[in-house]
């Protein structure tokens, strides 16, 4: 069995507090050899690093999720900066823009996101980006790309700017922007959703631009949709992507794993 990497799993979430060992065993059995844990706030970074100390195959990120930026302090961001010097931190993430729930602090989100971009360049770490809006609206996508372009143009080390557009659901032009900027596309459970459209979009994106993810405990793939997601289900994502691309699943596993290993600098 070829190994898989789940590039986005919130394993410190309370929904895993009673059976994480069993969750990890199922992941290893399914061929998942590495899982990368995104941060949402400072406490989650501590929690992720604690898991990395206790369990094999886990890696952590450091950042403030856009939804956390409204209440975040300068001390919180400085803590993120300090964590980025820890060898167990393999990315700045997840950062980005979320215009789904509350539009009252868009400018705060944009400012913190811009600071994350600069931090990723400074520390030479990949940047993992969250973007969310109501269906049919791409305003945060355009802001994500605009700010990336602005920061790349102003940076003295633009070649360091790289990362993942996490939880890709479109629009199609967003994948083109990722390619232009040197970012990868994170394909998760949404590719299995009927009438979601992600499968059609993924068909036209080169496999060399993709990594796999679950976003556990959220966005479980079919046939687990509506239930708790977990890293073992990344194999369902790989199977669906292979079907969509018309290639053997072993090729999906090999290419996406190589992409993740190279991006995060994983020692596996």
Tab-separated table of C-alpha atoms in Angstrom:
chain	number	residue	atom	x	y	z
A	1	UNK	CA	0.000	0.000	0.000
A	2	UNK	CA	1.390	3.383	-1.040
A	3	UNK	CA	1.554	5.913	1.740
A	4	UNK	CA	-0.790	8.894	2.020
A	5	UNK	CA	-0.444	12.239	3.790
A	6	UNK	CA	-3.338	14.131	5.316
A	7	UNK	CA	-2.152	17.715	4.984
A	8	UNK	CA	-4.913	19.263	7.119
A	9	UNK	CA	-6.374	17.625	10.232
A	10	UNK	CA	-7.477	19.313	13.492
A	11	UNK	CA	-6.662	16.324	15.674
A	12	UNK	CA	-6.619	18.407	18.865
A	13	UNK	CA	-10.337	19.117	18.392
A	14	UNK	CA	-12.616	18.107	21.261
A	15	UNK	CA	-14.361	15.559	19.015
A	16	UNK	CA	-11.190	13.432	19.189
A	17	UNK	CA	-10.598	13.696	22.917
A	18	UNK	CA	-11.978	10.263	23.806
A	19	UNK	CA	-10.619	8.048	21.010
A	20	UNK	CA	-7.641	9.709	19.337
A	21	UNK	CA	-5.496	6.577	19.669
A	22	UNK	CA	-8.086	4.559	17.772
A	23	UNK	CA	-8.393	7.322	15.152
A	24	UNK	CA	-4.642	7.271	14.591
A	25	UNK	CA	-4.556	3.484	14.417
A	26	UNK	CA	-7.204	3.542	11.693
A	27	UNK	CA	-5.203	6.181	9.830
A	28	UNK	CA	-1.974	4.180	9.966
A	29	UNK	CA	-3.846	1.048	8.886
A	30	UNK	CA	-5.232	2.952	5.894
A	31	UNK	CA	-1.696	3.896	4.862
A	32	UNK	CA	-1.680	7.443	6.217
A	33	UNK	CA	1.897	7.914	7.365
A	34	UNK	CA	1.824	11.640	8.168
A	35	UNK	CA	-0.766	14.175	9.314
A	36	UNK	CA	-0.247	17.924	9.471
A	37	UNK	CA	-2.167	19.832	12.140
A	38	UNK	CA	-3.241	23.402	11.311
A	39	UNK	CA	-3.584	26.005	14.049
A	40	UNK	CA	-6.571	28.241	14.708
A	41	UNK	CA	-5.215	30.164	17.716
A	42	UNK	CA	-2.328	30.076	20.176
A	43	UNK	CA	-3.868	27.408	22.401
A	44	UNK	CA	-4.309	25.099	19.422
A	45	UNK	CA	-0.609	25.433	18.585
A	46	UNK	CA	0.255	24.267	22.106
A	47	UNK	CA	-2.222	21.392	21.745
A	48	UNK	CA	-0.882	20.358	18.338
A	49	UNK	CA	2.711	20.366	19.548
A	50	UNK	CA	1.677	18.293	22.546
A	51	UNK	CA	0.245	15.672	20.213
A	52	UNK	CA	3.395	15.762	18.090
A	53	UNK	CA	5.396	14.900	21.196
A	54	UNK	CA	3.226	11.899	22.032
A	55	UNK	CA	2.359	10.429	18.645
A	56	UNK	CA	4.364	9.501	15.574
A	57	UNK	CA	3.730	10.929	12.122
A	58	UNK	CA	2.288	14.255	13.302
A	59	UNK	CA	3.472	17.732	12.345
A	60	UNK	CA	2.169	21.154	13.356
A	61	UNK	CA	1.491	24.596	11.928
A	62	UNK	CA	1.309	28.007	13.605
A	63	UNK	CA	-1.094	30.849	12.741
A	64	UNK	CA	-4.302	32.615	13.677
A	65	UNK	CA	-7.369	31.404	11.773
A	66	UNK	CA	-9.213	34.342	10.176
A	67	UNK	CA	-12.205	33.785	12.432
A	68	UNK	CA	-9.886	34.148	15.457
A	69	UNK	CA	-8.422	37.475	14.385
A	70	UNK	CA	-11.213	39.656	15.779
A	71	UNK	CA	-10.274	38.794	19.368
A	72	UNK	CA	-6.562	38.173	18.820
A	73	UNK	CA	-3.979	40.423	20.457
A	74	UNK	CA	-0.548	41.572	19.374
A	75	UNK	CA	0.840	39.131	21.929
A	76	UNK	CA	-0.960	36.308	20.135
A	77	UNK	CA	0.672	37.158	16.828
A	78	UNK	CA	4.078	37.452	18.480
A	79	UNK	CA	3.525	34.009	19.976
A	80	UNK	CA	2.870	32.667	16.485
A	81	UNK	CA	6.098	34.281	15.312
A	82	UNK	CA	8.043	32.607	18.129
A	83	UNK	CA	6.483	29.210	17.412
A	84	UNK	CA	7.686	29.445	13.809
A	85	UNK	CA	11.236	28.948	15.079
A	86	UNK	CA	10.291	25.544	16.497
A	87	UNK	CA	11.510	22.709	14.260
A	88	UNK	CA	8.212	20.874	14.719
A	89	UNK	CA	6.352	23.711	12.973
A	90	UNK	CA	6.336	22.968	9.251
A	91	UNK	CA	4.040	25.761	7.984
A	92	UNK	CA	2.301	29.024	8.750
A	93	UNK	CA	-1.355	28.098	8.834
A	94	UNK	CA	-4.121	28.185	8.667
A	95	UNK	CA	-4.440	31.827	7.735
A	96	UNK	CA	-6.579	33.578	5.145
A	97	UNK	CA	-9.973	35.220	4.862
A	98	UNK	CA	-13.431	34.072	5.957
A	99	UNK	CA	-16.336	36.243	4.816
A	100	UNK	CA	-18.991	33.629	5.589
A	101	UNK	CA	-20.207	34.441	9.102
A	102	UNK	CA	-19.328	38.010	9.955
A	103	UNK	CA	-18.239	40.859	7.656
A	104	UNK	CA	-17.682	43.380	10.447
A	105	UNK	CA	-13.929	42.768	10.722
A	106	UNK	CA	-12.829	42.135	7.131
A	107	UNK	CA	-10.044	44.703	7.404
A	108	UNK	CA	-8.707	43.074	10.573
A	109	UNK	CA	-8.640	39.715	8.811
A	110	UNK	CA	-6.843	41.212	5.849
A	111	UNK	CA	-4.231	42.870	8.032
A	112	UNK	CA	-3.462	39.699	9.987
A	113	UNK	CA	-3.447	37.643	6.800
A	114	UNK	CA	-0.962	40.057	5.230
A	115	UNK	CA	1.250	39.713	8.316
A	116	UNK	CA	1.080	35.934	8.000
A	117	UNK	CA	2.222	36.171	4.381
A	118	UNK	CA	5.212	38.235	5.453
A	119	UNK	CA	5.944	35.858	8.326
A	120	UNK	CA	5.923	32.829	6.021
A	121	UNK	CA	8.378	34.551	3.694
A	122	UNK	CA	10.578	35.664	6.583
A	123	UNK	CA	10.708	32.190	8.136
A	124	UNK	CA	10.824	30.423	4.745
A	125	UNK	CA	7.792	28.293	5.613
A	126	UNK	CA	4.855	27.319	3.391
A	127	UNK	CA	1.633	29.265	3.913
A	128	UNK	CA	-1.642	27.348	4.284
A	129	UNK	CA	-4.655	29.417	3.273
A	130	UNK	CA	-8.298	29.226	4.295
A	131	UNK	CA	-10.885	31.069	2.225
A	132	UNK	CA	-14.646	30.916	2.664
A	133	UNK	CA	-17.666	32.843	1.431
A	134	UNK	CA	-21.263	32.171	0.590
A	135	UNK	CA	-21.775	30.054	-2.508
A	136	UNK	CA	-21.415	32.071	-5.677
A	137	UNK	CA	-19.382	34.839	-4.033
A	138	UNK	CA	-15.646	35.054	-4.680
A	139	UNK	CA	-14.750	38.320	-2.950
A	140	UNK	CA	-12.439	36.687	-0.368
A	141	UNK	CA	-10.785	34.654	-3.129
A	142	UNK	CA	-9.982	37.847	-5.002
A	143	UNK	CA	-8.679	39.493	-1.835
A	144	UNK	CA	-6.534	36.438	-1.040
A	145	UNK	CA	-4.921	36.572	-4.474
A	146	UNK	CA	-4.584	40.362	-4.542
A	147	UNK	CA	-2.746	40.441	-1.225
A	148	UNK	CA	-0.477	37.553	-2.215
A	149	UNK	CA	0.473	39.357	-5.408
A	150	UNK	CA	1.097	42.603	-3.555
A	151	UNK	CA	3.282	40.948	-0.937
A	152	UNK	CA	5.207	38.940	-3.515
A	153	UNK	CA	5.908	42.101	-5.507
A	154	UNK	CA	7.208	43.916	-2.416
A	155	UNK	CA	9.234	41.049	-0.972
A	156	UNK	CA	12.993	40.729	-1.210
A	157	UNK	CA	12.561	36.935	-1.203
A	158	UNK	CA	9.526	36.308	-3.421
A	159	UNK	CA	10.763	32.804	-4.279
A	160	UNK	CA	9.975	31.752	-0.709
A	161	UNK	CA	6.239	32.349	-1.175
A	162	UNK	CA	4.557	28.971	-1.547
A	163	UNK	CA	1.863	26.923	0.121
A	164	UNK	CA	-1.620	25.441	-0.249
A	165	UNK	CA	-5.026	26.814	-1.107
A	166	UNK	CA	-6.718	24.623	1.486
A	167	UNK	CA	-10.167	23.029	0.966
A	168	UNK	CA	-10.439	23.940	-2.701
A	169	UNK	CA	-14.013	24.261	-3.959
A	170	UNK	CA	-13.480	26.745	-6.800
A	171	UNK	CA	-14.031	28.957	-8.629
A	172	UNK	CA	-12.027	27.674	-11.593
A	173	UNK	CA	-9.948	30.849	-11.920
A	174	UNK	CA	-8.742	30.347	-8.342
A	175	UNK	CA	-6.798	27.261	-9.425
A	176	UNK	CA	-5.187	29.273	-12.228
A	177	UNK	CA	-4.155	31.888	-9.665
A	178	UNK	CA	-2.662	29.177	-7.459
A	179	UNK	CA	-0.549	27.959	-10.366
A	180	UNK	CA	0.622	31.493	-11.143
A	181	UNK	CA	1.624	32.035	-7.508
A	182	UNK	CA	3.299	28.647	-7.089
A	183	UNK	CA	0.717	27.301	-4.641
A	184	UNK	CA	-0.758	23.819	-4.429
A	185	UNK	CA	-4.444	22.908	-4.239
A	186	UNK	CA	-5.791	21.018	-1.220
A	187	UNK	CA	-8.366	18.411	-2.283
A	188	UNK	CA	-10.630	17.094	0.459
A	189	UNK	CA	-13.957	15.400	1.059
A	190	UNK	CA	-15.887	17.928	-1.026
A	191	UNK	CA	-14.671	16.148	-4.164
A	192	UNK	CA	-17.017	13.270	-3.251
A	193	UNK	CA	-20.109	15.454	-2.809
A	194	UNK	CA	-22.798	15.006	-5.433
A	195	UNK	CA	-23.401	18.185	-7.429
A	196	UNK	CA	-20.635	19.972	-5.507
A	197	UNK	CA	-18.690	20.629	-8.678
A	198	UNK	CA	-15.266	20.001	-7.168
A	199	UNK	CA	-14.840	16.774	-9.125
A	200	UNK	CA	-15.298	18.599	-12.430
A	201	UNK	CA	-12.857	21.320	-11.388
A	202	UNK	CA	-10.281	18.790	-10.196
A	203	UNK	CA	-10.386	17.020	-13.549
A	204	UNK	CA	-8.673	19.990	-15.187
A	205	UNK	CA	-6.062	20.682	-12.476
A	206	UNK	CA	-2.686	18.941	-12.900
A	207	UNK	CA	-2.072	16.250	-10.315
A	208	UNK	CA	1.335	17.844	-9.729
A	209	UNK	CA	-0.509	20.802	-8.168
A	210	UNK	CA	-2.479	18.751	-5.643
A	211	UNK	CA	-2.222	17.500	-2.099
A	212	UNK	CA	-4.822	15.531	-0.151
A	213	UNK	CA	-6.518	16.565	3.080
A	214	UNK	CA	-9.494	15.792	5.301
A	215	UNK	CA	-9.976	18.941	7.432
A	216	UNK	CA	-10.928	16.502	10.203
A	217	UNK	CA	-13.257	16.528	12.055
A	218	UNK	CA	-15.099	18.545	9.391
A	219	UNK	CA	-16.230	17.853	5.804
A	220	UNK	CA	-16.256	14.073	5.875
A	221	UNK	CA	-16.383	12.469	2.418
A	222	UNK	CA	-19.191	10.282	1.133
A	223	UNK	CA	-20.288	7.821	2.552
A	224	UNK	CA	-19.472	9.448	5.912
A	225	UNK	CA	-20.847	12.890	5.065
A	226	UNK	CA	-22.462	14.512	8.100
A	227	UNK	CA	-20.403	12.410	10.492
A	228	UNK	CA	-17.066	13.125	12.129
A	229	UNK	CA	-14.245	13.150	9.629
A	230	UNK	CA	-10.894	11.513	10.388
A	231	UNK	CA	-7.545	11.076	8.605
A	232	UNK	CA	-8.221	7.489	7.497
A	233	UNK	CA	-10.890	8.870	5.165
A	234	UNK	CA	-8.255	10.627	3.074
A	235	UNK	CA	-8.110	7.337	1.200
A	236	UNK	CA	-11.693	7.993	0.031
A	237	UNK	CA	-10.483	11.320	-1.327
A	238	UNK	CA	-7.592	9.607	-3.135
A	239	UNK	CA	-9.926	7.023	-4.656
A	240	UNK	CA	-12.328	9.676	-5.941
A	241	UNK	CA	-9.525	11.829	-7.318
A	242	UNK	CA	-8.098	8.840	-9.191
A	243	UNK	CA	-11.512	8.214	-10.718
A	244	UNK	CA	-11.906	11.854	-11.711
A	245	UNK	CA	-8.415	12.031	-13.222
A	246	UNK	CA	-8.658	8.648	-14.913
A	247	UNK	CA	-5.400	7.410	-13.394
A	248	UNK	CA	-4.502	4.545	-11.040
A	249	UNK	CA	-4.968	5.424	-7.385
A	250	UNK	CA	-1.320	4.501	-6.839
A	251	UNK	CA	-0.349	7.457	-9.028
A	252	UNK	CA	-2.536	9.811	-6.981
A	253	UNK	CA	-0.960	8.495	-3.792
A	254	UNK	CA	2.600	8.818	-5.108
A	255	UNK	CA	2.291	12.287	-6.617
A	256	UNK	CA	0.304	13.916	-3.810
A	257	UNK	CA	2.570	12.392	-1.171
A	258	UNK	CA	5.674	13.630	-2.974
A	259	UNK	CA	4.095	17.080	-3.240
A	260	UNK	CA	3.382	17.207	0.505
A	261	UNK	CA	6.789	15.863	1.521
A	262	UNK	CA	8.536	18.438	-0.648
A	263	UNK	CA	6.352	21.364	0.427
A	264	UNK	CA	6.544	20.740	4.170
A	265	UNK	CA	10.048	19.279	4.196
A	266	UNK	CA	8.844	16.146	5.971
A	267	UNK	CA	11.350	13.529	7.070
A	268	UNK	CA	9.476	10.359	6.140
